[in-house]
Short mmCIF file of C-alpha atoms and ligand atoms in Angstrom, two decimals:
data_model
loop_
_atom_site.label_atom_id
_atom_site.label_comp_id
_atom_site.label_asym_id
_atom_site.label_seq_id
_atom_site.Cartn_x
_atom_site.Cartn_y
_atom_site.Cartn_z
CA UNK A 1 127.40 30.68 138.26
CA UNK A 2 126.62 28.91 135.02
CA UNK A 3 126.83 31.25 132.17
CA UNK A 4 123.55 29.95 130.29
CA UNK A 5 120.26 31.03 131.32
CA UNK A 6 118.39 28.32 133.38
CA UNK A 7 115.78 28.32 130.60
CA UNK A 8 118.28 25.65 128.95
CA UNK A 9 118.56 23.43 131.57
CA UNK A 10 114.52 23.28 131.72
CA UNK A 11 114.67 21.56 128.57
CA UNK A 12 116.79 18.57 127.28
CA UNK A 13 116.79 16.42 123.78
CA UNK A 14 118.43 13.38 125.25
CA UNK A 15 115.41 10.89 124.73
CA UNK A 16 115.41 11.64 120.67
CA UNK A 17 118.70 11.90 120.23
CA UNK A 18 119.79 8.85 121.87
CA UNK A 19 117.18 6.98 118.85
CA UNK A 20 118.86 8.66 115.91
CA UNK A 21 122.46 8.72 117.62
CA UNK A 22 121.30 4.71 117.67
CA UNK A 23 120.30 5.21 114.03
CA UNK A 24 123.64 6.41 112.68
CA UNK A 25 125.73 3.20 113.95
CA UNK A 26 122.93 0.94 112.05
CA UNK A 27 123.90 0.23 108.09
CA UNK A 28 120.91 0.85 106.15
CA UNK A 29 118.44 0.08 108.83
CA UNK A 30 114.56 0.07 107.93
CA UNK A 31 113.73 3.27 109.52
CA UNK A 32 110.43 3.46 110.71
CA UNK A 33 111.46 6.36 112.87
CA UNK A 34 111.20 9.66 110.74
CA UNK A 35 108.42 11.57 111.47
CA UNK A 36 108.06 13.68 107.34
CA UNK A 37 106.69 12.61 104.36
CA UNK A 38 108.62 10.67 101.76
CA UNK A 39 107.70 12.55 99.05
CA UNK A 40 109.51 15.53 97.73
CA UNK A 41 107.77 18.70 97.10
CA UNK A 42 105.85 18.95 94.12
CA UNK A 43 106.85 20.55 90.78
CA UNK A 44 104.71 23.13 90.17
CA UNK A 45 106.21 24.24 94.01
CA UNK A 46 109.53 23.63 93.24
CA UNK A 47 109.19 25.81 89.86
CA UNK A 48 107.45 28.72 92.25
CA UNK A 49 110.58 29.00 94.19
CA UNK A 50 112.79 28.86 91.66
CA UNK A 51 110.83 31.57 89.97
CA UNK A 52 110.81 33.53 93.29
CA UNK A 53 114.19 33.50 93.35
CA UNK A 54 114.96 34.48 90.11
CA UNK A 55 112.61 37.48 89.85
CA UNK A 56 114.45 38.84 93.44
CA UNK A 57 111.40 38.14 95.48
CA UNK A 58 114.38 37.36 98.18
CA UNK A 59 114.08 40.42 100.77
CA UNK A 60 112.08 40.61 103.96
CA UNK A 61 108.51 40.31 103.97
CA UNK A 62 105.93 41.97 105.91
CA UNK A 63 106.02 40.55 109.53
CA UNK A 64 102.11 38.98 109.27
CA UNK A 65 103.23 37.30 105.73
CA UNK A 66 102.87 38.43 102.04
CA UNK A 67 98.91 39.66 101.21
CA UNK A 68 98.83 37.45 98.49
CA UNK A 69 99.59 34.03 100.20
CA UNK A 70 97.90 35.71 103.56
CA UNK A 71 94.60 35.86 101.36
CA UNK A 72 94.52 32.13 99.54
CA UNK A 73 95.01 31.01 103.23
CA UNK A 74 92.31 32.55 104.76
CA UNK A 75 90.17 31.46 102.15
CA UNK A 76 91.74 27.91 102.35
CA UNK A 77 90.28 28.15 105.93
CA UNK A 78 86.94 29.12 105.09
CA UNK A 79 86.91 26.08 102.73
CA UNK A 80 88.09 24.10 105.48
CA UNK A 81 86.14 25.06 108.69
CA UNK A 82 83.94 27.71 107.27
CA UNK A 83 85.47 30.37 109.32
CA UNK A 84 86.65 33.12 108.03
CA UNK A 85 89.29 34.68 109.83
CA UNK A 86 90.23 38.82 109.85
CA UNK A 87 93.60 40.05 109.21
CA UNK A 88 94.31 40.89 112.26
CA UNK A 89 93.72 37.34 113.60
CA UNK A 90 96.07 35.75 111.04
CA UNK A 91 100.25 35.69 111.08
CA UNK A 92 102.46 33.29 108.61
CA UNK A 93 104.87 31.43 110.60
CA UNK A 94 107.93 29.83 110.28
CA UNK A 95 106.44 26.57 110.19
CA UNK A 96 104.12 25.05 112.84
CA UNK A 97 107.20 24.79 115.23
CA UNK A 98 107.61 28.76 114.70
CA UNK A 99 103.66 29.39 115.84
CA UNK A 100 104.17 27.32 118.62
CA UNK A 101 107.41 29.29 119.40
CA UNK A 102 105.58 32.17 119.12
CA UNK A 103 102.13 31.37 121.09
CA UNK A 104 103.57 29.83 123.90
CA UNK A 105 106.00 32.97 124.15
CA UNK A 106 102.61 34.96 123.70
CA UNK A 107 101.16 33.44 126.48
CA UNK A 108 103.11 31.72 129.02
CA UNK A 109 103.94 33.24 132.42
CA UNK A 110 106.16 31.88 135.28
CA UNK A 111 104.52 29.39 137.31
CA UNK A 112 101.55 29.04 134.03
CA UNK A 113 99.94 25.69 133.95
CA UNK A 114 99.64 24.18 130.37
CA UNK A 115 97.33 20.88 129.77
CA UNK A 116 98.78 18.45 127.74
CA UNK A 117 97.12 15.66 126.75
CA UNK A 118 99.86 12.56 127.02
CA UNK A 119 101.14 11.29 124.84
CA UNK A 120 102.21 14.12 123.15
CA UNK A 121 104.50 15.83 120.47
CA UNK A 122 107.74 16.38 122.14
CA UNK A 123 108.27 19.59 121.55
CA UNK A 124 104.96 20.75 123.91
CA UNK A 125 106.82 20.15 127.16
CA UNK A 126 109.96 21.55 126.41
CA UNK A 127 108.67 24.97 125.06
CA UNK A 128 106.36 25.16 127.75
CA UNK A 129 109.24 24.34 129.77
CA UNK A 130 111.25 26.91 128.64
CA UNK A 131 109.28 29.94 128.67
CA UNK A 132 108.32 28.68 132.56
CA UNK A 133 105.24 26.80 132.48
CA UNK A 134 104.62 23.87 133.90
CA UNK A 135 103.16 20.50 131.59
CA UNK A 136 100.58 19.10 133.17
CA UNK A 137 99.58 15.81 131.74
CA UNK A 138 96.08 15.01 130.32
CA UNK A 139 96.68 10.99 130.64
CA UNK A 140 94.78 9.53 127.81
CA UNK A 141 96.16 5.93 127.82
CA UNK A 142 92.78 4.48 129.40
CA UNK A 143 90.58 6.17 127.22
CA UNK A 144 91.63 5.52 123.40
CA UNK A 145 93.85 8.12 123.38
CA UNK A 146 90.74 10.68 123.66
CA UNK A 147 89.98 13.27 125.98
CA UNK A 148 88.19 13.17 128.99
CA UNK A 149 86.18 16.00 129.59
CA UNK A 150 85.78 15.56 133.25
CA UNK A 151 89.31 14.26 133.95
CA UNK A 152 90.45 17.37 131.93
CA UNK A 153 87.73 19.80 134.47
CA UNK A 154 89.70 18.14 137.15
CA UNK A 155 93.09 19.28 135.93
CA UNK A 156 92.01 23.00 135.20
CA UNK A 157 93.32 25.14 138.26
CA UNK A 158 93.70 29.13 138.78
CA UNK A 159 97.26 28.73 136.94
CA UNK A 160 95.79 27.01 134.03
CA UNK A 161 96.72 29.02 130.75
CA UNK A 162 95.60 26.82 128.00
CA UNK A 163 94.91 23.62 126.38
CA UNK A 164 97.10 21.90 124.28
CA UNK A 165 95.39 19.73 121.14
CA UNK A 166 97.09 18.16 118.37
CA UNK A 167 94.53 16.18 116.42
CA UNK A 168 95.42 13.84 114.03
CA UNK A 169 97.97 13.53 116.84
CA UNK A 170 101.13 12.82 116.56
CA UNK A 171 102.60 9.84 117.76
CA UNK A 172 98.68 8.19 118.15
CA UNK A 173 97.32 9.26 114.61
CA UNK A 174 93.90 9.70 116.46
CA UNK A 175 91.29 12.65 115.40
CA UNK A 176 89.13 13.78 117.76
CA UNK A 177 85.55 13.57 116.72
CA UNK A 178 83.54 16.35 116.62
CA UNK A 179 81.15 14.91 119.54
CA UNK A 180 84.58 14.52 121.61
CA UNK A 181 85.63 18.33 120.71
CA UNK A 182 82.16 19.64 121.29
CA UNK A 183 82.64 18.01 125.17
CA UNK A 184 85.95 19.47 125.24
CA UNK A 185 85.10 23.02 124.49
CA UNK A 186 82.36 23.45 126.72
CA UNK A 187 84.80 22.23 129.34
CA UNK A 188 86.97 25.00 127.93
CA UNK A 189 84.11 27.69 127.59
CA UNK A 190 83.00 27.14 131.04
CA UNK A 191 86.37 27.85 132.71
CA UNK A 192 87.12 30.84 130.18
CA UNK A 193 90.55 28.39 128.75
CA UNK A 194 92.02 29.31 125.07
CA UNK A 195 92.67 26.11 123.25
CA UNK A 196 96.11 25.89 121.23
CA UNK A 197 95.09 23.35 118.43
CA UNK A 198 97.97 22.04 115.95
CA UNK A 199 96.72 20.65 113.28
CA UNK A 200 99.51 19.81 110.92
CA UNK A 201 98.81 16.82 110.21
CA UNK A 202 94.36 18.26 109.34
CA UNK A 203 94.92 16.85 105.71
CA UNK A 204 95.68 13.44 106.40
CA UNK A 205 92.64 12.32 107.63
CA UNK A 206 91.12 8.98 107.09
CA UNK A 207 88.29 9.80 108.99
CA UNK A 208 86.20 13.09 109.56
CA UNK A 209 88.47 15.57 110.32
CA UNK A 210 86.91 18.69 112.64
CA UNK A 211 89.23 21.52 113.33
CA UNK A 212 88.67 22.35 117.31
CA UNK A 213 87.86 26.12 116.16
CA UNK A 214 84.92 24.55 114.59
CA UNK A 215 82.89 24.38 117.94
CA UNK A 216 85.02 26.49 120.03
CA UNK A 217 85.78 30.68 119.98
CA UNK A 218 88.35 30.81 121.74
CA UNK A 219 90.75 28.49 119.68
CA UNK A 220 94.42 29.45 118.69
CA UNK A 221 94.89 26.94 115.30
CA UNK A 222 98.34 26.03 114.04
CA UNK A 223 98.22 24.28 110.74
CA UNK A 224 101.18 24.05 108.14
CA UNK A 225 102.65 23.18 104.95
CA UNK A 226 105.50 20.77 106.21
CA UNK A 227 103.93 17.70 106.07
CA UNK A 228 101.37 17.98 103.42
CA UNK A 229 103.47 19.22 100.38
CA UNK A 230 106.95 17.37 101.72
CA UNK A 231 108.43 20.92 102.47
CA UNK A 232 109.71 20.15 106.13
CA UNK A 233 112.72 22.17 105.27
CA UNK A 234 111.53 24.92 103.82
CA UNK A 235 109.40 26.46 107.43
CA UNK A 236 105.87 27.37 106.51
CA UNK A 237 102.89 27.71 108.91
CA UNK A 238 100.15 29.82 110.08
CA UNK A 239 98.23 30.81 113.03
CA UNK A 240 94.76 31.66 113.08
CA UNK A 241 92.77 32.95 116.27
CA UNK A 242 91.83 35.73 118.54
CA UNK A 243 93.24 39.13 117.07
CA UNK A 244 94.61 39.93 120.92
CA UNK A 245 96.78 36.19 120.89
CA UNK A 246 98.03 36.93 117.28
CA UNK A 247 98.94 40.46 117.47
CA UNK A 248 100.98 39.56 120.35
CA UNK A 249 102.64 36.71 118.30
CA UNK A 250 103.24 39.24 115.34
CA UNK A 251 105.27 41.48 118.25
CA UNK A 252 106.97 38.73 118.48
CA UNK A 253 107.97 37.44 115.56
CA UNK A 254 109.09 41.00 114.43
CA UNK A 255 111.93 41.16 117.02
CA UNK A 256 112.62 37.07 116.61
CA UNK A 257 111.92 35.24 112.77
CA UNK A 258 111.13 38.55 111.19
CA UNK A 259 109.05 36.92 108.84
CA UNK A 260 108.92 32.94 107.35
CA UNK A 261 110.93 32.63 104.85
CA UNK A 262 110.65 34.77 102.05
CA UNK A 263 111.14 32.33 98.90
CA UNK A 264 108.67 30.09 100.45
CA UNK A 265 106.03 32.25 101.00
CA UNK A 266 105.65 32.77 97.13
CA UNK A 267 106.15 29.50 96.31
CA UNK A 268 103.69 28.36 98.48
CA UNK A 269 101.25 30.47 96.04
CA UNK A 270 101.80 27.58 93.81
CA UNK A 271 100.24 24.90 96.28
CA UNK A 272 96.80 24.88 95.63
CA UNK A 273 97.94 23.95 91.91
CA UNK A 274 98.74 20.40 93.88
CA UNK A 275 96.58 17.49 94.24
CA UNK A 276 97.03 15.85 97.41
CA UNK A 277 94.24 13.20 96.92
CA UNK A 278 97.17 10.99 95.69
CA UNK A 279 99.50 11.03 98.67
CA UNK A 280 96.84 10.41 101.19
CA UNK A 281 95.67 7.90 99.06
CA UNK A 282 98.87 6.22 99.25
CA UNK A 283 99.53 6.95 102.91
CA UNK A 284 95.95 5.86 103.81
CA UNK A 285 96.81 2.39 101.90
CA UNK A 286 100.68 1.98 103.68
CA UNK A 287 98.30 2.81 106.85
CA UNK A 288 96.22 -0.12 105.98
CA UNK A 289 98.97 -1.89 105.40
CA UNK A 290 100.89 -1.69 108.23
CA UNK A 291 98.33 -1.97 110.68
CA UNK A 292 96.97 -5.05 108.85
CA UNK A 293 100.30 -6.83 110.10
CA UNK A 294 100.54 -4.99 113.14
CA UNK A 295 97.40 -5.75 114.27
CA UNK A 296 97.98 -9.33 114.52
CA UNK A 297 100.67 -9.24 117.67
CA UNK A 298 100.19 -5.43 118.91
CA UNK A 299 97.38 -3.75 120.80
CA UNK A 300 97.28 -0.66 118.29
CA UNK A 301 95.68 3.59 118.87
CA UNK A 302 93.29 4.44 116.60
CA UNK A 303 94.96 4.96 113.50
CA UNK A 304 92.73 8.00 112.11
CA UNK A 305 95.43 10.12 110.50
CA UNK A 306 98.73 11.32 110.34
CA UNK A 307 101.39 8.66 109.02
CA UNK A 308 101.80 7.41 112.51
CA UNK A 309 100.81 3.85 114.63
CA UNK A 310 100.78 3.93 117.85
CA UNK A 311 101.67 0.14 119.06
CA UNK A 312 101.86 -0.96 122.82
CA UNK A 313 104.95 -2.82 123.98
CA UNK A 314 104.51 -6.86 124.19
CA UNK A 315 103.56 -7.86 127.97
CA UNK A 316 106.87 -7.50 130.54
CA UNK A 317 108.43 -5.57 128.57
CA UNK A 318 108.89 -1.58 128.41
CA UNK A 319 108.65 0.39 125.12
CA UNK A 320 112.56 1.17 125.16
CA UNK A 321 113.50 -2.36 126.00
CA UNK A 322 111.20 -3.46 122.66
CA UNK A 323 112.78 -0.62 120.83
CA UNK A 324 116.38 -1.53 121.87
CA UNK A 325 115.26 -5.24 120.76
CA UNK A 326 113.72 -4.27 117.30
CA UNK A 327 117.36 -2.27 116.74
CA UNK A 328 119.28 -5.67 117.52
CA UNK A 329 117.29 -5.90 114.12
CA UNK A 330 117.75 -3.41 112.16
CA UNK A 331 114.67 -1.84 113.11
CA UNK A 332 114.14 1.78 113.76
CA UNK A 333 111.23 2.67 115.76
CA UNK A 334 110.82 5.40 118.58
CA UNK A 335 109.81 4.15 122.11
CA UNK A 336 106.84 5.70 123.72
CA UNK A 337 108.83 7.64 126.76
CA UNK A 338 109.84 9.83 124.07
CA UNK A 339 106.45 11.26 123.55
CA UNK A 340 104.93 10.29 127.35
CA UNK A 341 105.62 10.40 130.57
CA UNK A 342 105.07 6.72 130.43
CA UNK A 343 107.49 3.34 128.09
CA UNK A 344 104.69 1.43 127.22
CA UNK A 345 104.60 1.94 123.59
CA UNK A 346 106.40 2.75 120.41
CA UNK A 347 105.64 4.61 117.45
CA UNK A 348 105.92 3.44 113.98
CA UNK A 349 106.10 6.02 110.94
CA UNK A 350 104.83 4.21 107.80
CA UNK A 351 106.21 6.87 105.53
CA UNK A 352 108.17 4.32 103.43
CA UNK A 353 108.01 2.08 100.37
CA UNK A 354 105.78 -1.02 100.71
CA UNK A 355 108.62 -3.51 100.85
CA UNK A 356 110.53 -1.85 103.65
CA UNK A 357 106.75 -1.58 105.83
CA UNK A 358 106.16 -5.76 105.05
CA UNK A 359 109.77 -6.24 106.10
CA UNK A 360 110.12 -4.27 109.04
CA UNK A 361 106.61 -4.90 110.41
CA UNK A 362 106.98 -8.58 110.15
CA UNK A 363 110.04 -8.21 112.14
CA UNK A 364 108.44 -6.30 114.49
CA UNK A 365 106.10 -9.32 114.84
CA UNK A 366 108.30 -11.95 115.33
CA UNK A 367 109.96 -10.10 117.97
CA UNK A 368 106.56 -10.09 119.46
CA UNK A 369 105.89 -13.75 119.41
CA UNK A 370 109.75 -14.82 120.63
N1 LIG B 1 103.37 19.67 115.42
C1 LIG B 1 103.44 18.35 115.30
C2 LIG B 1 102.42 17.53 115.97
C3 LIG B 1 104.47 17.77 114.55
O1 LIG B 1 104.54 16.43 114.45
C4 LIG B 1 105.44 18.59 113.94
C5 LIG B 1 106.57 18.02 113.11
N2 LIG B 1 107.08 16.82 113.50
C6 LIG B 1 105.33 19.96 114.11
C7 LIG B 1 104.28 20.48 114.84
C8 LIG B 1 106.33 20.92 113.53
O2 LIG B 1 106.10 21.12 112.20
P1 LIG B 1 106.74 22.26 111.32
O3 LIG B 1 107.64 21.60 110.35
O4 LIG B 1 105.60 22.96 110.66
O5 LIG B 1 107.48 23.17 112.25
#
């Protein structure tokens, strides 16, 4: 009898960590792989937490999040979607990765079916994996990496629990439009299905950017501060949705995280002090940039947001035998099976300086043409 609950064995990080275990035996490779920002957190954040510290604001907080950061966020997401959530449907989370956690723990039943639309961010299938549910895959390959709507009402079954969105996605970088969520959520309405919709990436957008609560009630939205103000490490997010989902999220988080961290809470007061407009500016011109070269030897996804391309494989070969090929070269780029159930593709993450993209994506190309 194995001594670790089968819920491990469910789940396994062997596809990711044979890329960076690849990564560490390359000297100074250009590493398209990471999927943060390269910026560091901004000052007037930094100086927040130091302040936080100082001033002993280093204890527990309320499960639900400090009132003060609780409050700038819900009106954040009136600004945003003009909703305006209630207290009780509203929880600070240990980053988006902690909401999910805590959802999908929320939710998920033995034997639950969870649509995912493939490709996908990795860590879907696993958690849904581990609390018991099964993934089933919302192929989106034929269809630019959109949705469906009667391929997804042919997937929904009595053991269907919820959707799973992620738009800007990550890897594709494609935003649904609001026509393609409005077909999605009467799907969703008519079979009574909550959506889960993480939208980490909501404020880099490069086109319109509709949150899926927007046109549909019964939406569960996970948005963060990881990406957007280059604080990865310091596990901030929030949930916003039906006061039954969350409060059963808070239960959970108060006998799991206890709270997100304290010191970043309050120094996350400091973020609307921040403008952004400069680092999507930047990451909307290393987009253009990169998919400018790209372009000319790769069949590219839509590349609507994020910091992500999404580039198919050359013809005969599969996305890990390109990847292995572009880290003969010093390369680092993540094949496609690591986000999909198929290894057609790899993903590119343009979060570094200029001369590193031009280098690495004409590499990329010439491995293309030989
Ligand atoms: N969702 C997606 C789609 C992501 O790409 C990531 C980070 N790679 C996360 C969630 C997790 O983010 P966080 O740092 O907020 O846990």
């Amino acid at each position: 009898m194995s001594r670790l609950a089968a819920r491990t064995s469910r789940i396994d990080s062997s596809g990711i960590r044979k890329v960076f275990d690849l990564a560490k035996q390359l000297k100074d490779p250009i590493n398209l792989s990471i999927g943060q920002p390269d910026f560091d957190v901004p000052d007037a954040v930094k100086q927040a937490a130091h302040a936080a510290i100082d001033s002993g604001k280093n204890m527990y907080t309320p499960t639900q999040g400090i009132p003060e950061l609780r409050a700038q966020l819900i009106a954040e997401e009136k600004e945003f979607t003009g909703l305006e959530w209630a207290e009780e449907e509203f929880i600070i989370t240990s980053g988006v990765s902690g909401g999910l956690f805590l959802a999908l723990m929320a939710l998920i039943e033995e034997g639950d079916e969870v649509i995912i639309p493939d490709p996908y961010f990795v860590m879907y299938k696993h958690l849904v994996s581990l609390f018991g549910g099964t993934p089933v895959y919302l192929d989106t390959y034929d269809t630019n990496f959109g949705i469906d709507a009667d391929r997804l009402a042919s997937l929904i079954t009595p053991k269907t629990k919820l959707l799973l969105l992620n738009s800007p996605g990550n890897p594709t970088g494609r935003i649904f439009s609001r026509e393609e969520l409005e077909k999605i959520a009467a799907v969703c309405r008519k079979h009574q299905l909550l959506v889960v919709s993480d939208e980490i990436y909501r404020r880099f957008a490069y086109v319109e950017m509709v949150s899926m609560a927007e046109v549909y009630e019964d939406t569960l939205v996970l948005a963060g501060h990881s990406k957007a103000f280059g604080m990865t490490g310091w596990r901030l997010g929030y949930a916003c949705g039906p006061a039954d989902v969350v409060q059963a999220m808070t239960k959970v988080q108060q006998y799991s995280f206890v709270c997100a961290p304290a010191v970043t809470q309050f120094a996350a007061l400091a973020c609307p002090q921040v403008e952004l407009s400069p680092y999507i500016a930047d990451y909307r011109a290393k987009r253009d940039l990169m998919a400018g070269i790209l372009s000319q030897s790769f069949e590219l996804g839509p590349p609507d947001g994020a910091f992500y391309l999404w580039a198919k494989a050359p013809e005969g070969m599969t996305g890990t035998e390109f990847v292995e090929k572009a880290i003969a070269r010093n390369v680092l780029v993540i094949p496609g099976a690591v986000f999909s159930e198929r290894d057609t593709h790899f993903r590119v993450c343009y979060t570094v300086p200029d001369d590193k993209l031009r280098e690495g994506a004409n590499i990329l190309c010439e491995l293309a043409r030989s």
